[in-house]
Short mmCIF file of C-alpha atoms in Angstrom, two decimals:
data_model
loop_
_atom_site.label_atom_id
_atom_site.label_comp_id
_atom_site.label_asym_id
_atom_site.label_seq_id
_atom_site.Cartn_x
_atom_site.Cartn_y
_atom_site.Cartn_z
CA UNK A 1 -16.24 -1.78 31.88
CA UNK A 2 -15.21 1.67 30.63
CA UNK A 3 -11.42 0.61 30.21
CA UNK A 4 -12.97 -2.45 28.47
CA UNK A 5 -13.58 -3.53 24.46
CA UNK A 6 -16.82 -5.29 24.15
CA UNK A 7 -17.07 -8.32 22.61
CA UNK A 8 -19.32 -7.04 20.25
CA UNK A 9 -17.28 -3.99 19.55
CA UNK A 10 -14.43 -6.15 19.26
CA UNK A 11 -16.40 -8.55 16.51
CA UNK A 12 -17.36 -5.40 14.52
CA UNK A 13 -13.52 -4.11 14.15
CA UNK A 14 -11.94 -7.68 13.10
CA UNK A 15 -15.01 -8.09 10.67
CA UNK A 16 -14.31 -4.81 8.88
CA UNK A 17 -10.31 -6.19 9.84
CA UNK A 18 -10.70 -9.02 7.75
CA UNK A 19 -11.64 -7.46 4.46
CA UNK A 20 -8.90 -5.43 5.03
CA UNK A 21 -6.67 -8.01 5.59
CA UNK A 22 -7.99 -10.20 2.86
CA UNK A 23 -7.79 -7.40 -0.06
CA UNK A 24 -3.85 -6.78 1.15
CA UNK A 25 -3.51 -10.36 0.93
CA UNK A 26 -5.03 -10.63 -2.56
CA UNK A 27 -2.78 -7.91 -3.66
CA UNK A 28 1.03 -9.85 -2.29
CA UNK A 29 -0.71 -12.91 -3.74
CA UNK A 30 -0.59 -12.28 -7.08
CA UNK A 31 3.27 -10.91 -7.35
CA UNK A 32 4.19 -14.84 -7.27
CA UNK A 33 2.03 -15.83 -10.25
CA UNK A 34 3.69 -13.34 -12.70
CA UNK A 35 5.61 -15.83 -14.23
CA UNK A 36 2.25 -17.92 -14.66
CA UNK A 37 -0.16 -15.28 -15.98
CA UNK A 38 2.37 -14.29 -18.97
CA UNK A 39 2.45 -17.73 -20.23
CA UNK A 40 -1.23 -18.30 -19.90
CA UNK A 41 -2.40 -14.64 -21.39
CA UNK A 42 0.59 -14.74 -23.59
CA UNK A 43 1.94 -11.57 -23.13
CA UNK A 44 5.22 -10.04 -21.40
CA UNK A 45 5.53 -8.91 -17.19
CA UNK A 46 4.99 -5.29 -18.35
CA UNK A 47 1.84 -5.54 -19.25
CA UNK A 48 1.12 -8.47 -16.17
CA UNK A 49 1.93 -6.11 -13.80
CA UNK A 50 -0.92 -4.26 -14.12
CA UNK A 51 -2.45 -6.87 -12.61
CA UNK A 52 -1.14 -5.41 -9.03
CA UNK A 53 -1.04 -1.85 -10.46
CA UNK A 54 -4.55 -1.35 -10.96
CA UNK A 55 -5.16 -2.61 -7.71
CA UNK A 56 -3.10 -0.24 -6.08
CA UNK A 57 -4.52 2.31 -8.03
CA UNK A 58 -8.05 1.42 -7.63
CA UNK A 59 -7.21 1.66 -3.74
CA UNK A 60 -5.36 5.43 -3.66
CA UNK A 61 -8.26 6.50 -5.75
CA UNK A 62 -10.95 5.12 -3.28
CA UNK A 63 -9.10 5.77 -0.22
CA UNK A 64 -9.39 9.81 -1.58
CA UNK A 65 -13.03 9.74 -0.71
CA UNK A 66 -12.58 8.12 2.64
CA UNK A 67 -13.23 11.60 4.53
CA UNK A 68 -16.05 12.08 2.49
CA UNK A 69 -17.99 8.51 3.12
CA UNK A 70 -17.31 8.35 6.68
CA UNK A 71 -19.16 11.75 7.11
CA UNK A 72 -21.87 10.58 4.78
CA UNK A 73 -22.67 7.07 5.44
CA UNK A 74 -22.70 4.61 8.60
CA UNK A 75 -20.01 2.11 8.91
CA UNK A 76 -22.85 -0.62 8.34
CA UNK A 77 -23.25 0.55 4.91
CA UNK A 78 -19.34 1.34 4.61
CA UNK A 79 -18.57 -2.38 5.52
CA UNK A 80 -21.30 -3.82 3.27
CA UNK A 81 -20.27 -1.96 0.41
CA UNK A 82 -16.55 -3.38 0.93
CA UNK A 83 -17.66 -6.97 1.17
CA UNK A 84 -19.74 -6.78 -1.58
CA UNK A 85 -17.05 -5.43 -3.76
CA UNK A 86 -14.74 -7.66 -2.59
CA UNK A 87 -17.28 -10.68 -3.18
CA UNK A 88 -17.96 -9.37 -7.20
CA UNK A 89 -14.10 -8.59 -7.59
CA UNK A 90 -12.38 -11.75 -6.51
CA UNK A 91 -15.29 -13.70 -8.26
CA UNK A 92 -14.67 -11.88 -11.88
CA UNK A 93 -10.93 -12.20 -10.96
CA UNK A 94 -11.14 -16.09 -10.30
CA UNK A 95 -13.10 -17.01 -13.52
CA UNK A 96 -11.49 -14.51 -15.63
CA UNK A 97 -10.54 -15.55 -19.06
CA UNK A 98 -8.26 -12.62 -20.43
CA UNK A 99 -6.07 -9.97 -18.63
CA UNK A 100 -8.98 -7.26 -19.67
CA UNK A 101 -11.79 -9.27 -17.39
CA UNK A 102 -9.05 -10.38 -14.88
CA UNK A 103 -8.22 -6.25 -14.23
CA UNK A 104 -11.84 -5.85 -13.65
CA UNK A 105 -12.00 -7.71 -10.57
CA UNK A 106 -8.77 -6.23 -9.60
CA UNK A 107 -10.44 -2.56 -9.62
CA UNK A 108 -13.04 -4.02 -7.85
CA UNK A 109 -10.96 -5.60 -4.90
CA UNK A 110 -8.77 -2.20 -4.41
CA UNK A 111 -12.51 -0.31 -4.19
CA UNK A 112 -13.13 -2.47 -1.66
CA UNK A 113 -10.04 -2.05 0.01
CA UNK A 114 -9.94 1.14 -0.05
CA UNK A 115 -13.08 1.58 1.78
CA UNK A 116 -12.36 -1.36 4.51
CA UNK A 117 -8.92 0.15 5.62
CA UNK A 118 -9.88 3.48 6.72
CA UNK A 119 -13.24 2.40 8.03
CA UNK A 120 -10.89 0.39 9.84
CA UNK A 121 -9.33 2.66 11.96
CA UNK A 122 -12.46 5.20 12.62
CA UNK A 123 -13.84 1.91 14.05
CA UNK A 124 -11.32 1.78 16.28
CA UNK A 125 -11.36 5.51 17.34
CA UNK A 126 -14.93 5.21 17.72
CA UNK A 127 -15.49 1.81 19.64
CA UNK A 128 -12.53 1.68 21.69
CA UNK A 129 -11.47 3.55 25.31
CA UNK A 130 -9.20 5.70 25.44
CA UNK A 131 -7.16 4.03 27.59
CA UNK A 132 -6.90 0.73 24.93
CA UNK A 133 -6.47 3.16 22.14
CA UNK A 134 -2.89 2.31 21.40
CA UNK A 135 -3.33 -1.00 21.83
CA UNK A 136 -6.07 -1.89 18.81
CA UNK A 137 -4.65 1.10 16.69
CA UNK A 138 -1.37 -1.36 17.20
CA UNK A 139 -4.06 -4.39 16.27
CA UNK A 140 -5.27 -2.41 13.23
CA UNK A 141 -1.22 -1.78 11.70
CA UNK A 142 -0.30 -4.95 12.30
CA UNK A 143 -3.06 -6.29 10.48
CA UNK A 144 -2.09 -4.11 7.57
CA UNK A 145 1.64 -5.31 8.45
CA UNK A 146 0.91 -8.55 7.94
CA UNK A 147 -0.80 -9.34 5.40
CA UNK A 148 1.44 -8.35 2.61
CA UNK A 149 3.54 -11.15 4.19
CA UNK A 150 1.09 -13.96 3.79
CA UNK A 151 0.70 -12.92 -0.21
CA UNK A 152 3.36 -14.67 -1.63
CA UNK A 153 3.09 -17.41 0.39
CA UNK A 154 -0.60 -18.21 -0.07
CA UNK A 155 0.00 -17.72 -3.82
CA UNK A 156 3.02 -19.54 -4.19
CA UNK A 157 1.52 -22.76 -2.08
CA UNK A 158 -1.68 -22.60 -4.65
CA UNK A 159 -0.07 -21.93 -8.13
CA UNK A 160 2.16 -24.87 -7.26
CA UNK A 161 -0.86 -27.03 -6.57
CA UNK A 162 -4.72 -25.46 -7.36
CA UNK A 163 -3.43 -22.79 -9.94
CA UNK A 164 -3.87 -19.52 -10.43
CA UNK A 165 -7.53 -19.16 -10.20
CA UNK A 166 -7.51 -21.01 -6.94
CA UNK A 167 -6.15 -17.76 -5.20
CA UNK A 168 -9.07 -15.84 -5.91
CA UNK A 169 -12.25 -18.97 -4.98
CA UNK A 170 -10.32 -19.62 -1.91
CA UNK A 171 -10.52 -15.77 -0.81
CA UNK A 172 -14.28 -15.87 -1.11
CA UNK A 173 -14.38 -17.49 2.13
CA UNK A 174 -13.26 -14.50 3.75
CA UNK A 175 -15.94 -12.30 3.28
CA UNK A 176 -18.28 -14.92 4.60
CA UNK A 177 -17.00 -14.67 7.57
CA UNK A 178 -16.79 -11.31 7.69
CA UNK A 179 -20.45 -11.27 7.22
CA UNK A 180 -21.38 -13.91 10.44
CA UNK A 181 -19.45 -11.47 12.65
CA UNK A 182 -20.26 -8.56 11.32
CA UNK A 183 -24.19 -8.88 10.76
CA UNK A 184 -25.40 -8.35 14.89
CA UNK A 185 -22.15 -6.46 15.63
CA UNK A 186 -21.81 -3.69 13.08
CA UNK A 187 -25.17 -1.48 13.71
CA UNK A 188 -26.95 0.30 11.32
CA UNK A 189 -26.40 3.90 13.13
CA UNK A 190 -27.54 7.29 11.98
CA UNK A 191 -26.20 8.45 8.87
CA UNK A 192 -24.21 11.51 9.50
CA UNK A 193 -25.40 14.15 7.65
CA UNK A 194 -22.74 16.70 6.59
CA UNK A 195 -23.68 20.43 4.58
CA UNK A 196 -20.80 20.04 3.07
CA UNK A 197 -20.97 18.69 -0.87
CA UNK A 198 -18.39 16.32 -2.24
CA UNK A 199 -15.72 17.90 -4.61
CA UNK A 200 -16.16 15.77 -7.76
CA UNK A 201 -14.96 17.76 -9.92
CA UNK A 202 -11.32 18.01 -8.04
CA UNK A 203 -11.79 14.03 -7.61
CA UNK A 204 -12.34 13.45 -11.24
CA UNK A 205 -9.14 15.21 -12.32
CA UNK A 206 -7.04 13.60 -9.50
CA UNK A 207 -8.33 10.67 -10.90
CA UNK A 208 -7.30 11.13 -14.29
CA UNK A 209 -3.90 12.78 -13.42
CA UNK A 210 -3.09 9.27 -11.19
CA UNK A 211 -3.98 6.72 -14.22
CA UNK A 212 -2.66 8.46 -17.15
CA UNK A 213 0.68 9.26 -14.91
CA UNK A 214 0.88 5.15 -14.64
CA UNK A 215 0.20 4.91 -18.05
CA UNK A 216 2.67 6.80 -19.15
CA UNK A 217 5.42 5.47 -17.57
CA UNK A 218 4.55 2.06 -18.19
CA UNK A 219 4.77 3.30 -21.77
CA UNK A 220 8.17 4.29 -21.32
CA UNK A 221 9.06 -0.05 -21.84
CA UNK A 222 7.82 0.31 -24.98
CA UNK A 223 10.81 3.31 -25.98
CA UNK A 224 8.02 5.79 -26.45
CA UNK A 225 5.86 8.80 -24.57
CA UNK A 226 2.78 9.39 -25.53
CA UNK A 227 2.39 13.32 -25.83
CA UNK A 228 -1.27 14.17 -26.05
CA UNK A 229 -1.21 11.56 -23.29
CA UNK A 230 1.26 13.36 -21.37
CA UNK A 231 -0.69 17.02 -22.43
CA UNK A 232 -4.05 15.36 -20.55
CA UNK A 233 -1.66 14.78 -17.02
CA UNK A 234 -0.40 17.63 -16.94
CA UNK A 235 -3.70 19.38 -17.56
CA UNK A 236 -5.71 17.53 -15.37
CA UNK A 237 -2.88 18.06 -12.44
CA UNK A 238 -2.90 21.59 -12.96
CA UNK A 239 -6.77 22.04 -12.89
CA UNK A 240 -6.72 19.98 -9.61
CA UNK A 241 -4.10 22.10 -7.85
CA UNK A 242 -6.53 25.12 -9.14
CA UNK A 243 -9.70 23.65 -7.98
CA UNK A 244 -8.27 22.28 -4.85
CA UNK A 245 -7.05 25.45 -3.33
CA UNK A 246 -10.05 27.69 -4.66
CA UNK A 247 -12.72 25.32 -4.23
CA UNK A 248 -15.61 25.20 -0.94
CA UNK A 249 -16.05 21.46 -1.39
CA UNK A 250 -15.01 18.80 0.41
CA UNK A 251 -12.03 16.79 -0.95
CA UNK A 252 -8.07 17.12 -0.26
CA UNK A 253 -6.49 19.74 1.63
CA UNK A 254 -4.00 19.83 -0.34
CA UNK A 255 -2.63 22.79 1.72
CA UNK A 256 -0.94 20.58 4.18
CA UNK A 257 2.40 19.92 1.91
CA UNK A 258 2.95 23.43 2.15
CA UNK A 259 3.61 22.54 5.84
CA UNK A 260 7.23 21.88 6.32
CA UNK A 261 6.95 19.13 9.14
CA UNK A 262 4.27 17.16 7.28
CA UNK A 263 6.01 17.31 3.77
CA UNK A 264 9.45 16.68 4.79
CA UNK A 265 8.45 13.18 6.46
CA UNK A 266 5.88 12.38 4.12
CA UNK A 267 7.94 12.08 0.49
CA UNK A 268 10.25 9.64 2.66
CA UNK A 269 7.36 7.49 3.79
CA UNK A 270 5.89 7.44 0.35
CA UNK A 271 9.14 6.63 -1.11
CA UNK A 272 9.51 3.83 1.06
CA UNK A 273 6.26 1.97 -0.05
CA UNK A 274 7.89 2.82 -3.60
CA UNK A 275 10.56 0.56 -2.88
CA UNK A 276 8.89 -1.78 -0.74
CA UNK A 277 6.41 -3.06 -3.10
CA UNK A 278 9.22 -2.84 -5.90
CA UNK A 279 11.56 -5.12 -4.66
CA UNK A 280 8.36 -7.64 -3.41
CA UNK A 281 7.38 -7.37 -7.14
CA UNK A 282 11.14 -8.01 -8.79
CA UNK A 283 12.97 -10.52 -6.31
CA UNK A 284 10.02 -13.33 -6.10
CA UNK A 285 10.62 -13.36 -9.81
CA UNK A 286 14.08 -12.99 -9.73
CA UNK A 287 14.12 -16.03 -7.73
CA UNK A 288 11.96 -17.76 -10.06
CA UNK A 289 13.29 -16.93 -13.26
CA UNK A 290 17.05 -16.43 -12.69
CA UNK A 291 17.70 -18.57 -9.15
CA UNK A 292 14.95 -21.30 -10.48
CA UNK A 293 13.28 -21.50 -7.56
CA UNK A 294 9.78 -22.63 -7.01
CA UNK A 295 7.08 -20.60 -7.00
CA UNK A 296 6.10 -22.10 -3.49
CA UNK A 297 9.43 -21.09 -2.22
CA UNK A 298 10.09 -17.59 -3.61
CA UNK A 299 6.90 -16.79 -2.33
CA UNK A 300 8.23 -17.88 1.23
CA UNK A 301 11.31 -15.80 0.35
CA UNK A 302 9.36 -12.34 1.53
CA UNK A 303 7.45 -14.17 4.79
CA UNK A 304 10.32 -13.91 7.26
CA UNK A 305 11.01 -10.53 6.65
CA UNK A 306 7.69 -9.02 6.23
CA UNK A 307 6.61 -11.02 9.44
CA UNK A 308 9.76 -9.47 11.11
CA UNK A 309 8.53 -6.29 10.82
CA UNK A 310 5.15 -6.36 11.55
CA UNK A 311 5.64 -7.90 14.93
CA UNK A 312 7.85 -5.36 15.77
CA UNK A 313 5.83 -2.73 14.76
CA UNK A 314 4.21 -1.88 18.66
CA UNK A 315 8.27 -1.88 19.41
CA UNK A 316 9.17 0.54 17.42
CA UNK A 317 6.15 2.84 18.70
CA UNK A 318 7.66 2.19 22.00
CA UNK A 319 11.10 3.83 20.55
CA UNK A 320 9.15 6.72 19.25
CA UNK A 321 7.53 7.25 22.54
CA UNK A 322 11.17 6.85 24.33
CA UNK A 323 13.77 8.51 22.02
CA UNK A 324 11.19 10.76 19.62
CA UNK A 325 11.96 10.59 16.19
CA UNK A 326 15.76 11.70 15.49
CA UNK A 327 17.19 8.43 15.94
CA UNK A 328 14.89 5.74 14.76
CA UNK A 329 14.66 7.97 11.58
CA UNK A 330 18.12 7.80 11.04
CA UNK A 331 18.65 4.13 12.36
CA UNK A 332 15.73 3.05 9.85
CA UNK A 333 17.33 4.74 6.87
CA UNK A 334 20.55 3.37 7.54
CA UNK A 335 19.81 -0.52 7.65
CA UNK A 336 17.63 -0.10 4.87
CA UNK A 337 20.31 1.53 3.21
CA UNK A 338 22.65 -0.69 4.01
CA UNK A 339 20.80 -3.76 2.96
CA UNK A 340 20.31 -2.69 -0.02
CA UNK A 341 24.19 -1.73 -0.92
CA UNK A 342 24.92 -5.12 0.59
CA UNK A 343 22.51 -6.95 -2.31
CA UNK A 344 23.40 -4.67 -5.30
CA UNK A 345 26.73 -5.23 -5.10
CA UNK A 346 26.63 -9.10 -4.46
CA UNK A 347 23.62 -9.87 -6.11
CA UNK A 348 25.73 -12.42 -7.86
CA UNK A 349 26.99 -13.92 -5.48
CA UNK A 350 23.97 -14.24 -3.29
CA UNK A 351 21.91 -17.77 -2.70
CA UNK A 352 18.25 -17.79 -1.84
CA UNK A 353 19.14 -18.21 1.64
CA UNK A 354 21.26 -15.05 1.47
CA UNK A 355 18.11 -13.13 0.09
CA UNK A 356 16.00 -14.30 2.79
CA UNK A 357 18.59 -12.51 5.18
CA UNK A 358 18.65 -9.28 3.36
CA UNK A 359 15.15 -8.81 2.85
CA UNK A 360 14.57 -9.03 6.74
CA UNK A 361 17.32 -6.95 6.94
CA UNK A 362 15.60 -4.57 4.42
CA UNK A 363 12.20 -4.80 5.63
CA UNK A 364 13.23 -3.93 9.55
CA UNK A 365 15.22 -0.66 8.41
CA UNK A 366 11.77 -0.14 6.14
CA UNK A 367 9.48 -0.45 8.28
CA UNK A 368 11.54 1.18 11.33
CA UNK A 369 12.01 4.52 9.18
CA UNK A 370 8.50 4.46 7.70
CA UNK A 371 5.93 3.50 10.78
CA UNK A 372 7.99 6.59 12.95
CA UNK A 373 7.93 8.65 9.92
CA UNK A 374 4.57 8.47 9.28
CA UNK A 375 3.27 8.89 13.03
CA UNK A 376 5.31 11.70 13.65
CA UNK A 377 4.15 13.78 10.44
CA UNK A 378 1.08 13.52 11.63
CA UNK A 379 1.41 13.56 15.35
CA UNK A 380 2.92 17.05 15.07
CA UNK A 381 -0.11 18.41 13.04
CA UNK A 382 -3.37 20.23 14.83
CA UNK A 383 -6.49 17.94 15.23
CA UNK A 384 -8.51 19.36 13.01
CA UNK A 385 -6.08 18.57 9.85
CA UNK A 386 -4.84 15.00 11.50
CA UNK A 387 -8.12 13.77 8.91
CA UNK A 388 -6.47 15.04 5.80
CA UNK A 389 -3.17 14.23 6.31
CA UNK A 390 -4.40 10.71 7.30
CA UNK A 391 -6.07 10.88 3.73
CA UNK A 392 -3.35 12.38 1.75
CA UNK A 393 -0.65 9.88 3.31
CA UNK A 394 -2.65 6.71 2.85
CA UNK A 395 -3.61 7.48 -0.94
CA UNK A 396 -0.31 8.82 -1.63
CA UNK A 397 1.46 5.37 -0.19
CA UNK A 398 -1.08 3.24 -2.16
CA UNK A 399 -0.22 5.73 -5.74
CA UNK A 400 3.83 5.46 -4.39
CA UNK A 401 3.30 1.72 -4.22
CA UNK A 402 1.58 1.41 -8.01
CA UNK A 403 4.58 3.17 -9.15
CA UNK A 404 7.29 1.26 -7.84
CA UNK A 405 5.28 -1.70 -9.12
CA UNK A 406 5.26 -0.48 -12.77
CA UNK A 407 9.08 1.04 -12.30
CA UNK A 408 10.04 -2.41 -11.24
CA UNK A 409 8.40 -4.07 -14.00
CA UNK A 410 9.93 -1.74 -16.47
CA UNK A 411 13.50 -2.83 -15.00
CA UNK A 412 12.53 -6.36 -15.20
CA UNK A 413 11.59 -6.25 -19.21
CA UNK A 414 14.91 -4.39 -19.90
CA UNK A 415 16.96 -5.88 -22.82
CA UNK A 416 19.49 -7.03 -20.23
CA UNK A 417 16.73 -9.59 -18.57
CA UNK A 418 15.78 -9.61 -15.23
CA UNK A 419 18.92 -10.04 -13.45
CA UNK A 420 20.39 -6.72 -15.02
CA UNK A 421 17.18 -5.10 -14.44
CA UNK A 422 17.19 -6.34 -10.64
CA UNK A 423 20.18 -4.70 -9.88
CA UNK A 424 20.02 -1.84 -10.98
CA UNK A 425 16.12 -1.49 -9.52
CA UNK A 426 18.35 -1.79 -6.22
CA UNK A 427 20.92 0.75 -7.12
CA UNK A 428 17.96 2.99 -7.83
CA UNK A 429 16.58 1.99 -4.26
CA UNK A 430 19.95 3.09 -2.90
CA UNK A 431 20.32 6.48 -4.54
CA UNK A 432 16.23 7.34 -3.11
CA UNK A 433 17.62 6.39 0.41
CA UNK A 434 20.68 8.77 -0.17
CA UNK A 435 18.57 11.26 -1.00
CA UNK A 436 16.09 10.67 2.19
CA UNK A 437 19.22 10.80 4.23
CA UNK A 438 19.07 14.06 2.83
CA UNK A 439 15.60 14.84 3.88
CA UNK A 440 16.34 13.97 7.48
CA UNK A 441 19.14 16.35 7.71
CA UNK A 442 17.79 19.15 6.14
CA UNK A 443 14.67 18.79 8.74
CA UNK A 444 17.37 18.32 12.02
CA UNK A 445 18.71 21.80 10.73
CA UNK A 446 15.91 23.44 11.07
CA UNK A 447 15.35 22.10 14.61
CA UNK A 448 11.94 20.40 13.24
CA UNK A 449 12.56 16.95 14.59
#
C-alpha cells in the first residue's frame, strides 16, 4: 500500500487537475475567436488581445504568491478559492456585454489559475510515494501540456456553431465536477502557520512594474510611448529590486538569477513560452484571415502539434535521465529553429496542411528544449531554493507568455496586414533562437551543463 496512490488521494489531485486544466483551456480557447470579438466589440486585434493578455497576467501575478498561500492556508481552502474564482470569472466572461466586463472575468479565471496550478503539484509531492513520484509529476505536466491543445479546438467547434459566449457556459461544468470529487477527498487539514509575514509591499510594485510594462508596449501600435507611464515602470522595478534584496519578508528570492546555472537556462525557457503562445495567437488568425479558413479548422490547425508534444513529454524526461542535458538542449533548439526558418521563408508558399506540419515540427523542438531546460535549472539548485525558483520560473513563463501575446498582436495590426506582420513575428522567433543557441554555448564553456 505504501508504493500505492489512494483512490482518494488520487480524486483530490485530478479535482484540483481539472481547474487547472480547464483555466489553460479557457485561455487557448479564446485565440480562435479574435476575429469574432473585433467585429462584435468593434474595435481592432490590438486591443482584443488583451483578452488573453490579462489572463496571462492575472496568472504570473497570482502564481507570485503561491509560496506564500501554500504556507498559509490548507489546500481545501486553496482549491475552493480556485473554483470559486473560476465559477464568478467564466460566468462574467460568458454574459459579458463589452470588452471592459469581458476582461473582468478574464482576471478572474487567471486568479484562479494561478492558484490551481501550483497547488497542483504540492498535491502531488504531498499525496504521492516516492516511488510514483515521477509518474503523477509526469500526470500533472501533461495536464498542463495538454490543454493548450484542446483551446482552439473547443473554441473553434463553438464559435462556428453556439458562439462566442458558449465557450465560457460550457466551462462551468467543469468546476462542478471538480467539486463532486473534490468535496470528501480534499480534507480540510491544519492550516500551516508560518512567522514569516507576506512581502506586500515588494508584491505591489512587481505588480505594477508587470502591467504597466504590457501596457506600454501594447502602446507602441499606436506609434507612441507613454513617458510618465514608462517613469512609473521603471520606478516601481527599481523599488522592487531594492525591497527584494533588503527586505525580511516573504516574497521572491530574487537572488537566484544571480546564479549562473539557474539564469542561463531560465531566459531560454521563458523565451520559449514567448514564442509559443505568439505564434498560437498569430497563425490561427493567419489562417482565418489570410488562408480563409474556418474558425473550426484553424483552431484544429494547433491540436496535432500541441498533442505531439505533450505525449512525449515523459519521453523526453527519459532523454534527460539518459543523455543529461547537452544534447536534448541543443537538439530542441535546433528543430525549433529550423521550423521556424522553414515557415518564414515559405510562408507563401505554404497550404494549411503545410502549417499543420510545421507547427508539430515547431512544437516538438519547443517543447524538447523547454521541459529539459526547465528541469535541469532547477534540478541543479539546493532544496531549500528548488521553492523559489519553482516560483520565479512559473510566473516568469506566464509574464513571457503575455508578452509574446501582445508582441504578436502588435505584428498582426502592422500597416502591412497580417501576413507581413506574420512573417516577420517568425523572423523575430528565429533571431531569439539564434541568440539561445548562444546561451547554450556560452553555458557548455563554462563546463555548467
Amino acid at each position: 500500500m505504501g508504493n500505492k496512490v489512494s483512490k482518494k488521494n488520487a480524486m483530490a489531485i485530478i479535482a484540483v487537475a481539472l481547474v487547472s486544466f480547464s483555466g489553460i483551456m479557457a485561455e487557448t480557447a479564446m485565440n480562435v475567436t479574435f476575429p469574432a470579438l473585433t467585429k462584435y466589440f468593434n474595435t481592432s486585434l490590438n486591443a482584443i488581445q488583451w483578452v488573453t493578455t490579462a489572463y496571462l497576467l492575472s496568472v504570473t501575478i497570482m502564481i507570485t504568491t503561491s509560496a506564500y498561500l501554500n504556507k498559509k492556508y490548507s489546500p481545501r481552502v486553496l482549491w475552493l478559492m480556485s473554483l470559486l474564482l473560476f465559477t464568478i470569472g467564466t460566468f462574467i466572461g460568458g454574459l459579458a456585454g463589452n470588452l471592459p466586463i469581458l476582461l473582468i472575468g478574464r482576471v478572474l479565471e487567471g486568479m484562479a489559475a494561478g492558484i490551481s496550478m501550483p497547488l497542483m503539484f504540492n498535491l502531488i509531492v504531498r499525496l504521492v510515494p516516492g516511488s510514483k513520484i515521477g509518474l503523477w509529476m509526469g500526470i500533472g505536466a501533461m495536464v498542463v501540456s495538454l490543454a493548450p491543445s484542446f483551446g482552439p479546438t473547443y473554441g473553434g467547434a463553438l464559435i462556428d456553431t453556439l458562439g462566442w459566449r458558449s465557450i465560457f457556459f460550457i466551462l462551468l461544468i467543469i468546476p462542478l465536477i471538480s467539486l463532486i470529487l473534490g468535496w470528501q477527498t480534499i480534507i480540510p487539514g491544519e492550516q500551516i502557520k508560518s512567522n514569516v509575514s507576506f512581502d506586500v509591499l515588494a508584491f505591489g510594485m512587481l505588480s505594477v512594474t508587470l502591467t504597466t510594462a504590457l501596457i506600454l508596449i501594447n502602446q507602441l501600435g499606436k506609434g507612441t510611448v507613454n513617458v510618465w507611464l514608462l517613469i512609473v515602470m521603471l520606478l516601481a522595478l527599481g523599488a522592487f529590486i531594492f525591497r527584494s534584496l533588503t527586505s525580511q519578508q516573504t516574497f521572491l528570492n530574487i537572488r537566484l538569477l544571480s546564479n549562473y546555472k539557474f539564469s542561463m537556462l531560465m531566459f531560454p525557457v521563458v523565451l520559449y513560452m514567448f514564442a509559443n503562445l505568439g505564434i498560437n495567437l498569430l497563425l490561427p488568425n493567419y489562417l482565418q484571415n489570410v488562408l480563409h479558413t474556418s474558425s473550426f479548422w484553424a483552431g484544429i490547425s494547433l491540436l496535432p502539434g500541441t498533442l505531439l508534444g505533450g505525449v512525449l513529454n515523459p519521453y523526453f524526461g527519459h532523454l534527460y535521465d539518459k543523455y543529461g542535458n547537452k544534447v536534448p538542449l541543443l537538439l530542441g533548439n535546433t528543430v525549433f529553429a529550423s521550423s521556424l526558418l522553414v515557415m518564414a521563408y515559405f510562408i507563401k508558399s505554404l497550404n494549411f496542411s503545410a502549417f499543420i506540419i510545421m507547427y508539430m515540427i515547431f512544437t516538438l523542438g519547443r517543447n524538447l528544449a523547454f521541459s529539459i531546460g526547465m528541469t535541469a535549472s532547477i534540478n541543479e539548485l539546493s532544496i531549500d531554493k528548488k521553492t523559489d525558483a519553482t516560483a520565479i520560473l512559473q510566473s516568469s513563463q506566464m509574464f513571457m507568455g503575455a508578452l509574446g501575446t501582445t508582441v504578436a498582436a502588435l505584428y498582426g495590426s502592422q500597416r502591412g496586414g497580417l501576413a507581413i506582420g506574420f512573417e516577420n513575428f517568425l523572423w523575430t522567433l528565429l533571431a531569439i533562437a539564434l541568440i539561445i543557441f548562444v546561451m547554450f554555448f556560452i553555458r557548455l564553456r563554462s563546463k555548467s551543463i
